[in-house]
Structures are given as C-alpha cells and as structure tokens.
PDB file of C-alpha atoms and ligand atoms in Angstrom:
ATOM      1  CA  UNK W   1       0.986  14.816  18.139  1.00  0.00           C
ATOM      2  CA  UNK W   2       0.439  18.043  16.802  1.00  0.00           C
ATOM      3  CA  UNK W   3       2.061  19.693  19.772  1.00  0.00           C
ATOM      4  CA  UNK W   4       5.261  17.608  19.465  1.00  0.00           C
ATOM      5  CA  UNK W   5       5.135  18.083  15.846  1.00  0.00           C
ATOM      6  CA  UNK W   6       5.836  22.120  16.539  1.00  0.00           C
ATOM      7  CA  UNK W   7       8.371  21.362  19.311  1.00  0.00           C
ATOM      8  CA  UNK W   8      10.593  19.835  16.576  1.00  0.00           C
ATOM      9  CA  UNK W   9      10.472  16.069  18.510  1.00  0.00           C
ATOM     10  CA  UNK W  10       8.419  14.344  15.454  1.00  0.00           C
ATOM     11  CA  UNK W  11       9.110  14.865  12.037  1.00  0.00           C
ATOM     12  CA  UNK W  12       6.096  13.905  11.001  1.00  0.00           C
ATOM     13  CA  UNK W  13       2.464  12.596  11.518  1.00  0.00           C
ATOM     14  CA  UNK W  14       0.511   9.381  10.349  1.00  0.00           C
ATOM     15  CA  UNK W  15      -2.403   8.054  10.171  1.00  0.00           C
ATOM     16  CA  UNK W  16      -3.666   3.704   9.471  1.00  0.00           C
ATOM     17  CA  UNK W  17      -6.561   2.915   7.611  1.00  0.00           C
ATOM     18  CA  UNK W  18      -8.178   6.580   7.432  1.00  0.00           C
ATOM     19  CA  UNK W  19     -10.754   6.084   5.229  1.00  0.00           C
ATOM     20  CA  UNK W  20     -12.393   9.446   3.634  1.00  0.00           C
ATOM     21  CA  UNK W  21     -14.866   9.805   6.194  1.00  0.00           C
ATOM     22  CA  UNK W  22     -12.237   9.829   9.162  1.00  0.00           C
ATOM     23  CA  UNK W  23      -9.604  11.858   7.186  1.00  0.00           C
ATOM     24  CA  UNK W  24     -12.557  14.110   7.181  1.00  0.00           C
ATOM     25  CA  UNK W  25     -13.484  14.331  10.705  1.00  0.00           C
ATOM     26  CA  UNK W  26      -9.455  15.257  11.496  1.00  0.00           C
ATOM     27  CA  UNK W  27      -9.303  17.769   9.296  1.00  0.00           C
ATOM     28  CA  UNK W  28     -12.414  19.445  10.340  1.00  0.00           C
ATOM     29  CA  UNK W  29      -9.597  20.501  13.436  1.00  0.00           C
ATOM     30  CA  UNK W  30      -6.052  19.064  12.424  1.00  0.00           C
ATOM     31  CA  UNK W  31      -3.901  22.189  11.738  1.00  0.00           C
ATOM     32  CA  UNK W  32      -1.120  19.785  10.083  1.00  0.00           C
ATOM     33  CA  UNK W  33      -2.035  17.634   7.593  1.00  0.00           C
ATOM     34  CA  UNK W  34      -1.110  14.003   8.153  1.00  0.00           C
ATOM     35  CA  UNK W  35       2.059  13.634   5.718  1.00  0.00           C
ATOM     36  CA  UNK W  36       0.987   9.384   5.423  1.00  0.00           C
ATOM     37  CA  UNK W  37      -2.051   7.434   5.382  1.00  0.00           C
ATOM     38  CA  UNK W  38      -0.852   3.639   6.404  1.00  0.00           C
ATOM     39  CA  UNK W  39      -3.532   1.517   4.428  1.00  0.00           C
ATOM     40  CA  UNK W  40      -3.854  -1.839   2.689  1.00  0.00           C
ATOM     41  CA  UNK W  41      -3.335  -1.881  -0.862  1.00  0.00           C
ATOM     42  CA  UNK W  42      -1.790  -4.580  -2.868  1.00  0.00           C
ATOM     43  CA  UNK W  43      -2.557  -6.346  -6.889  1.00  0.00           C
ATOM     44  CA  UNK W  44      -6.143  -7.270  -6.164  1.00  0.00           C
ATOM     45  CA  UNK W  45      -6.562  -4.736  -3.199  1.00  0.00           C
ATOM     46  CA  UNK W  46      -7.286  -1.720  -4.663  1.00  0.00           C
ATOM     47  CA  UNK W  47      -9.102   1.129  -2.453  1.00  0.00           C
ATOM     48  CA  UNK W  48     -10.188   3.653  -5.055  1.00  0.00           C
ATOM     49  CA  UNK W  49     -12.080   5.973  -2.400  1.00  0.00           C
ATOM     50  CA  UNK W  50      -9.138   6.499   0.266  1.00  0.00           C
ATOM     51  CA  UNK W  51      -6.708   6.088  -2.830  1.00  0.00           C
ATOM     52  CA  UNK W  52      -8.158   9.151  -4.497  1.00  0.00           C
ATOM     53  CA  UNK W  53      -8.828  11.034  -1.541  1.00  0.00           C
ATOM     54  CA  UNK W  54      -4.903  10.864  -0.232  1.00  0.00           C
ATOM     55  CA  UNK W  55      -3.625  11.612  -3.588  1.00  0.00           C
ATOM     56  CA  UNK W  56      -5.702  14.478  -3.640  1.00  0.00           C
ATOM     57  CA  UNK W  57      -4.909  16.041  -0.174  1.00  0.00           C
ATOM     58  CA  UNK W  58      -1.245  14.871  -1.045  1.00  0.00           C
ATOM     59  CA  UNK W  59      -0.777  12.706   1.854  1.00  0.00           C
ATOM     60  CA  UNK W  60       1.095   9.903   0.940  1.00  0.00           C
ATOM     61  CA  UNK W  61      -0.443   6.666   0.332  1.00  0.00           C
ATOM     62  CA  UNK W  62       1.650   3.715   2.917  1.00  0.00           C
ATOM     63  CA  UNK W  63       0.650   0.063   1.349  1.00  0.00           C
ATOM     64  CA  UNK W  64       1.007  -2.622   4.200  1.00  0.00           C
ATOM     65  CA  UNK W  65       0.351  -5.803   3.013  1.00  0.00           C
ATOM     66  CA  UNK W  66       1.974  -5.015  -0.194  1.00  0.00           C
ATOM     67  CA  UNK W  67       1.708  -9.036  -1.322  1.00  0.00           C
ATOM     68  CA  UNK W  68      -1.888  -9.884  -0.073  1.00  0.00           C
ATOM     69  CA  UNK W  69      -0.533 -10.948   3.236  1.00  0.00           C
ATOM     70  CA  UNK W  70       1.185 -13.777   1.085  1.00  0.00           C
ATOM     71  CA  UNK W  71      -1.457 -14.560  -1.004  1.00  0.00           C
ATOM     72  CA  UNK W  72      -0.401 -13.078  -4.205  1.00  0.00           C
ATOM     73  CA  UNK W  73       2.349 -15.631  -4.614  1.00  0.00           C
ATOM     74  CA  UNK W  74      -0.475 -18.023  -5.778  1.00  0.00           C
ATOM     75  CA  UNK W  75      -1.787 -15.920  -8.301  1.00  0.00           C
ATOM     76  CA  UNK W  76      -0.952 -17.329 -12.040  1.00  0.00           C
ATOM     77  CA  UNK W  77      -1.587 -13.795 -13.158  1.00  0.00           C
ATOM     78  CA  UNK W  78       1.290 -12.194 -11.575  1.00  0.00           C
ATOM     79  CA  UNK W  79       3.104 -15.156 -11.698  1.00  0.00           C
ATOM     80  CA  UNK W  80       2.945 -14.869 -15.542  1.00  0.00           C
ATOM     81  CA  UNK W  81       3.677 -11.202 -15.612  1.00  0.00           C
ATOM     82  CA  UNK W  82       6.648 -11.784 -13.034  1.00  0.00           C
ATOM     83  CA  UNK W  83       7.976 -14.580 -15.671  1.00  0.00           C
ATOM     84  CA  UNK W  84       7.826 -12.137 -18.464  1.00  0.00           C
ATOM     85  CA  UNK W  85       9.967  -9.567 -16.409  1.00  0.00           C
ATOM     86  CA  UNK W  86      12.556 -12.373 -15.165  1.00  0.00           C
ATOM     87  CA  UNK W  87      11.373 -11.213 -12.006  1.00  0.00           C
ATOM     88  CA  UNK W  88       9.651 -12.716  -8.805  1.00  0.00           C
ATOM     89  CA  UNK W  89       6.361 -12.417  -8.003  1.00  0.00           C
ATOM     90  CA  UNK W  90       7.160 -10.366  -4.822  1.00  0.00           C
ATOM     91  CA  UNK W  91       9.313  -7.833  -7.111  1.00  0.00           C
ATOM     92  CA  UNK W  92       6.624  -7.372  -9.293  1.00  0.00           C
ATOM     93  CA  UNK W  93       4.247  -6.450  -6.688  1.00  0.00           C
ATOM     94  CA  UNK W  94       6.816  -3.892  -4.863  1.00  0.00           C
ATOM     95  CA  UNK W  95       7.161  -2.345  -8.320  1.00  0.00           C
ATOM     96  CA  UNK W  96       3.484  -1.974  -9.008  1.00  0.00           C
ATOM     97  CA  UNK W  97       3.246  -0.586  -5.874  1.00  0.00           C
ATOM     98  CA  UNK W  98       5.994   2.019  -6.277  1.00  0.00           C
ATOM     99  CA  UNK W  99       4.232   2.614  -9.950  1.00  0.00           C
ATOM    100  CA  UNK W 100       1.266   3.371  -8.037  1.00  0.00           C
ATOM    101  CA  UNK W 101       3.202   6.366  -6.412  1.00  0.00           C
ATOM    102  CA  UNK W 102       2.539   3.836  -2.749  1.00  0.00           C
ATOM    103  CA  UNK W 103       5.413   3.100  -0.571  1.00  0.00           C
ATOM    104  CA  UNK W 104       5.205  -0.661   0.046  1.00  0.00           C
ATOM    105  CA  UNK W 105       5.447  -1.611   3.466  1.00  0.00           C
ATOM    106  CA  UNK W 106       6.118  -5.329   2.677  1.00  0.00           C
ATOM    107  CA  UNK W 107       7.364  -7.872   5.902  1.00  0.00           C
ATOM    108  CA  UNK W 108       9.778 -10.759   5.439  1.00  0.00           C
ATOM    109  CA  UNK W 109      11.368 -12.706   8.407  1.00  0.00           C
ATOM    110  CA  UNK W 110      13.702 -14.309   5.460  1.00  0.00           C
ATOM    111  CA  UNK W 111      17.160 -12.657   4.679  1.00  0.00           C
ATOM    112  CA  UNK W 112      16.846 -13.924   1.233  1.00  0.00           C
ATOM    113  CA  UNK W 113      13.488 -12.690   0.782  1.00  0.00           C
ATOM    114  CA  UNK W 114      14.513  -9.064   2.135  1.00  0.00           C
ATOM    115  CA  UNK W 115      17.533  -8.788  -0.142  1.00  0.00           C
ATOM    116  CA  UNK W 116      15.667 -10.227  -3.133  1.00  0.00           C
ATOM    117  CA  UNK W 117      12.409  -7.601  -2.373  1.00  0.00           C
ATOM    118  CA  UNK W 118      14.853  -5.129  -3.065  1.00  0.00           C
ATOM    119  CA  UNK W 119      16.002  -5.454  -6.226  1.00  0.00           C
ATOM    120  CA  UNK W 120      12.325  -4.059  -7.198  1.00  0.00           C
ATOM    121  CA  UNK W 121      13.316  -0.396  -8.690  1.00  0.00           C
ATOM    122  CA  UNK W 122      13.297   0.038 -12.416  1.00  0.00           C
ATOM    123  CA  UNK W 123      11.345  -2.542 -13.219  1.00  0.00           C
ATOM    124  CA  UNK W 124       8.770  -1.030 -16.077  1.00  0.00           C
ATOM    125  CA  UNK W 125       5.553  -2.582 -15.977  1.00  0.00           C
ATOM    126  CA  UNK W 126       3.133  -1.765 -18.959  1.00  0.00           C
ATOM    127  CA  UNK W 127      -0.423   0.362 -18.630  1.00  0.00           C
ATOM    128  CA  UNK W 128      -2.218  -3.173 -19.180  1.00  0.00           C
ATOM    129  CA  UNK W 129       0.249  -4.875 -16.469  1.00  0.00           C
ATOM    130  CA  UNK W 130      -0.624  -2.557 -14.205  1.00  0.00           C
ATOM    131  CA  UNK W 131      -4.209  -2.598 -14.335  1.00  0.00           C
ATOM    132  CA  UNK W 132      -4.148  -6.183 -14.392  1.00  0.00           C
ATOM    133  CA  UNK W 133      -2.815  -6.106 -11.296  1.00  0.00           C
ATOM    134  CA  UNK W 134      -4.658  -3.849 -10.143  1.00  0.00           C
ATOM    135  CA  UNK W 135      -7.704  -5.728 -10.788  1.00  0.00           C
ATOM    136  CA  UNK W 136      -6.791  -9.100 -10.130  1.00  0.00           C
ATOM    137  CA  UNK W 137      -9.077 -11.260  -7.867  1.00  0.00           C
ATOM    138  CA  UNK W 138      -6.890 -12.624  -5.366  1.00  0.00           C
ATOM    139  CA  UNK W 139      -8.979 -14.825  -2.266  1.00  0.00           C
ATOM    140  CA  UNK W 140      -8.348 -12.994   1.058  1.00  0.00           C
ATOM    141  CA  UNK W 141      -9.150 -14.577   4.198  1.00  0.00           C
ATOM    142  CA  UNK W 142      -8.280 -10.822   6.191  1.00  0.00           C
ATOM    143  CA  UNK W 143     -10.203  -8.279   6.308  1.00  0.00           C
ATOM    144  CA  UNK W 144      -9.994  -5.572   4.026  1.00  0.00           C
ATOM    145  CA  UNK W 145     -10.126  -1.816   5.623  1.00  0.00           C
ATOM    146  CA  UNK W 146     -13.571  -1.094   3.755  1.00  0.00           C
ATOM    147  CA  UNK W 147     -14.723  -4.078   5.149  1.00  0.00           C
ATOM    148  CA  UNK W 148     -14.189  -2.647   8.680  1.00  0.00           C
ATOM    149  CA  UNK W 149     -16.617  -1.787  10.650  1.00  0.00           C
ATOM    150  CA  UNK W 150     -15.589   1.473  11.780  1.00  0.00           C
TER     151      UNK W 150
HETATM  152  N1  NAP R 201      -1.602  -0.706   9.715  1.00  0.00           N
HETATM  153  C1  NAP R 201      -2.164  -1.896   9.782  1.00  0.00           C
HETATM  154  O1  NAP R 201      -3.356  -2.063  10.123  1.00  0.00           O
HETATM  155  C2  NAP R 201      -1.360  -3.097   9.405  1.00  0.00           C
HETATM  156  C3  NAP R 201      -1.969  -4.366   9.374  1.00  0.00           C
HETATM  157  C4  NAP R 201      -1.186  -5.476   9.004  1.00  0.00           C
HETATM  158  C5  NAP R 201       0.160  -5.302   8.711  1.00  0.00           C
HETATM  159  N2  NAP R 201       0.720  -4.060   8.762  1.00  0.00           N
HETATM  160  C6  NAP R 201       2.155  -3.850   8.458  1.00  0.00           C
HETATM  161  O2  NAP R 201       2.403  -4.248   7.115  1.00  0.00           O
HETATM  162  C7  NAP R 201       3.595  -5.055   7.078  1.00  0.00           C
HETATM  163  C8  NAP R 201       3.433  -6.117   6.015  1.00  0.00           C
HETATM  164  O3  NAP R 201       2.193  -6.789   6.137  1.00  0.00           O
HETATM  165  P1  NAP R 201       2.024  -8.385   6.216  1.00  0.00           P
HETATM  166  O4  NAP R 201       3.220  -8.991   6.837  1.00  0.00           O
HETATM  167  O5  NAP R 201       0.732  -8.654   6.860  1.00  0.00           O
HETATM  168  O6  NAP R 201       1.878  -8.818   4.688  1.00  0.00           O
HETATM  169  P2  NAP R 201       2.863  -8.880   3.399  1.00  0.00           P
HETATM  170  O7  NAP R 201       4.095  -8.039   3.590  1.00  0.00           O
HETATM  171  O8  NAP R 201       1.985  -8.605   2.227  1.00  0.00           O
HETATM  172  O9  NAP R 201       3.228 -10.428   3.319  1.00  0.00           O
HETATM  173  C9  NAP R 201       4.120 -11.018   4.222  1.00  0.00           C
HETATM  174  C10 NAP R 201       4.269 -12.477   3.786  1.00  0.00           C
HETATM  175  O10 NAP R 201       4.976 -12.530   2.543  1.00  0.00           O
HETATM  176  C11 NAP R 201       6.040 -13.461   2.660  1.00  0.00           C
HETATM  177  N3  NAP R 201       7.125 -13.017   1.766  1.00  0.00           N
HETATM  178  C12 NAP R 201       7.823 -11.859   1.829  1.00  0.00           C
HETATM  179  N4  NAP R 201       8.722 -11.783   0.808  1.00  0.00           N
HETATM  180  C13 NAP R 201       8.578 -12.934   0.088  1.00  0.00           C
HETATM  181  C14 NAP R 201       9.222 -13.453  -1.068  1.00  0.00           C
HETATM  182  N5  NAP R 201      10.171 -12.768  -1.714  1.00  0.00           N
HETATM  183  N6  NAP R 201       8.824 -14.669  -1.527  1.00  0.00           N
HETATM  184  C15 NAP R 201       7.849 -15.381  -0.897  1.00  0.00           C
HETATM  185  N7  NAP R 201       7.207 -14.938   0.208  1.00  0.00           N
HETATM  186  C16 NAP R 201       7.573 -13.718   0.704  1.00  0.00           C
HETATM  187  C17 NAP R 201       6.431 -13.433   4.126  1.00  0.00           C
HETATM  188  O11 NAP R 201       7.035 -14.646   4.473  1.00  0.00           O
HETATM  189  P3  NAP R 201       8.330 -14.743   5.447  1.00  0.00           P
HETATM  190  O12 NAP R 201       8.207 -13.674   6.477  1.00  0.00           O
HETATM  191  O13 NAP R 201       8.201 -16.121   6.002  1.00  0.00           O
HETATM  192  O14 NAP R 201       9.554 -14.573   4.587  1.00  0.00           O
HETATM  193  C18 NAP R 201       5.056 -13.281   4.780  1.00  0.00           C
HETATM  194  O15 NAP R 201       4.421 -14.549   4.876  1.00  0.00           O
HETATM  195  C19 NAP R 201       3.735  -5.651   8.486  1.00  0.00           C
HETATM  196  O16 NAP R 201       5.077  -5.780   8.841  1.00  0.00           O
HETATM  197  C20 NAP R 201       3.018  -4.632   9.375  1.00  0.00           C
HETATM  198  O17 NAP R 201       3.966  -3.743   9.979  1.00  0.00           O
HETATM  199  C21 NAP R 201      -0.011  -2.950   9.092  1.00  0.00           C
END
C-alpha cells in the first residue's frame, strides 16, 4: 500500500478496528501514517483507548455503525434529546458524531432515510447532550472491537 501510495495510484491509506496495540506494531515500520482508522463508535459505543490514541497521532477517527447497528433508535434518551432538537434520532447521532470530530459512516438501503441522514450539519448539541450520549447504555447484540479477540 505504501508502495502505491508513492506511485501516486492511492491517495491515501486506512486502517479497521486498529486498536492501540496494532496501530503500534505498524508504526514500529509504516513510513506513512495511516490518514483513517475505520472503527465502531456510536452514543453508547465509546472507545476511549483507540479514540485517544488516533486523535493523538492525528489519524482520523471513521465511525461505522454510527446508530448502534440500529439499535439506538430504541433508546428514550436520544429519542428525548432528538425531540428537543426537532430532529430524528438518526440526525442526532450523525451530529454527535461529527461533534466528536468522527466521520460517520452510517448505512441506509432507504432513500428517505439517506436524504433525511443528511440534513445532520449544524445541529448544536450541548456539553451535557453530548456526554449523555456518549455514555448511554444501549444493548448490543454485535460485538464491540475491544471485545475482539485479536
Ligand atoms: N469496518 C468494519 O468492521 C465494519 C463493520 C460493520 C459495518 N461497517 C460499515 O459501516 C456501515 C454502517 O454500519 P451498519 O450498517 O452495520 O450500522 P448503522 O449504519 O449504525 O445502522 C444501519 C441501520 O440503521 C437503519 N437506519 C439508517 N437510517 C435510518 C433512519 N433515518 N431511521 C431509521 N433507521 C435508519 C438502517 O435501516 P435501512 O437500511 O433498512 O434503512 C439499518 O438497519 C456499513 O455500511 C459498513 O460499510 C464496517
């Protein structure tokens, strides 16, 4: 990758769910620093470790799953704070995500649902909001990166 990187045919390189430890190992012979780090992060899915790390290292933080895999649309807490933006639930999570400094990386087969996911910029969530969010416990039957055995 690193050898098409310098011929000019890839603009860039990324990495999926690098956690510290295997961002580590790269760099012990990467000469280019990955510019993205494809991870799962969403309200409730919050991976401080490999969130810190990236930010660090500037390597931009990718956020698949950005609504729990679909989950978050049960979760009275974000409904609530979607209600008190006159927003949807998946708009709030998009712009908690992009608050985050993330780019969401959310998946809809539904025209409506793509369109409507878009209208997510400028939306200003509070401090609290956004911890909330952060925090929230929402039930995931997938497996979260950390919980990988890698
Ligand atoms: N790197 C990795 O290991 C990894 C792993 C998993 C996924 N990903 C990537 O991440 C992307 C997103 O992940 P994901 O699809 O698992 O989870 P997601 O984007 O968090 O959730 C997708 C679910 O949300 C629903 N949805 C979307 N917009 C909605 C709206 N406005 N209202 C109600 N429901 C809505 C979708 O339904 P409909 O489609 O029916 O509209 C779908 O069921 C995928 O496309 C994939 O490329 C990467």
């Amino acid at each position: 990758m690193e050898d098409l990187y310098q011929e000019g045919k890839i603009r860039a390189i990324g990495v999926s769910n690098f956690l510290p430890h295997h961002l580590d190992a790269l760099l012990e012979t990467a000469k280019i620093l990955p510019a993205v780090n494809q991870v799962r992060l969403a309200p409730g899915v919050y991976q401080e470790e490999v969130v810190a790390y990236c930010r660090e290292k500037g390597i931009l933080l990718e956020a698949w799953g950005p609504f729990g895999q679909g989950e978050l649309f049960d979760s009275k807490q974000v409904q609530e704070i979607a209600a008190n933006h006159g927003k949807s639930v998946a708009q709030i999570a998009l712009a908690w995500s992009l608050a985050e400094g993330f780019l969401p990386l959310p998946k809809s087969v539904t025209a409506s649902r793509i369109q409507a996911n878009l209208d997510c910029f400028g939306i200003e969530l509070s401090h609290e909001e956004r911890e909330t969010l952060k925090t929230i416990a929402v039930q995931s039957g997938a497996p979260r990166v950390d919980d990988m055995d890698f």
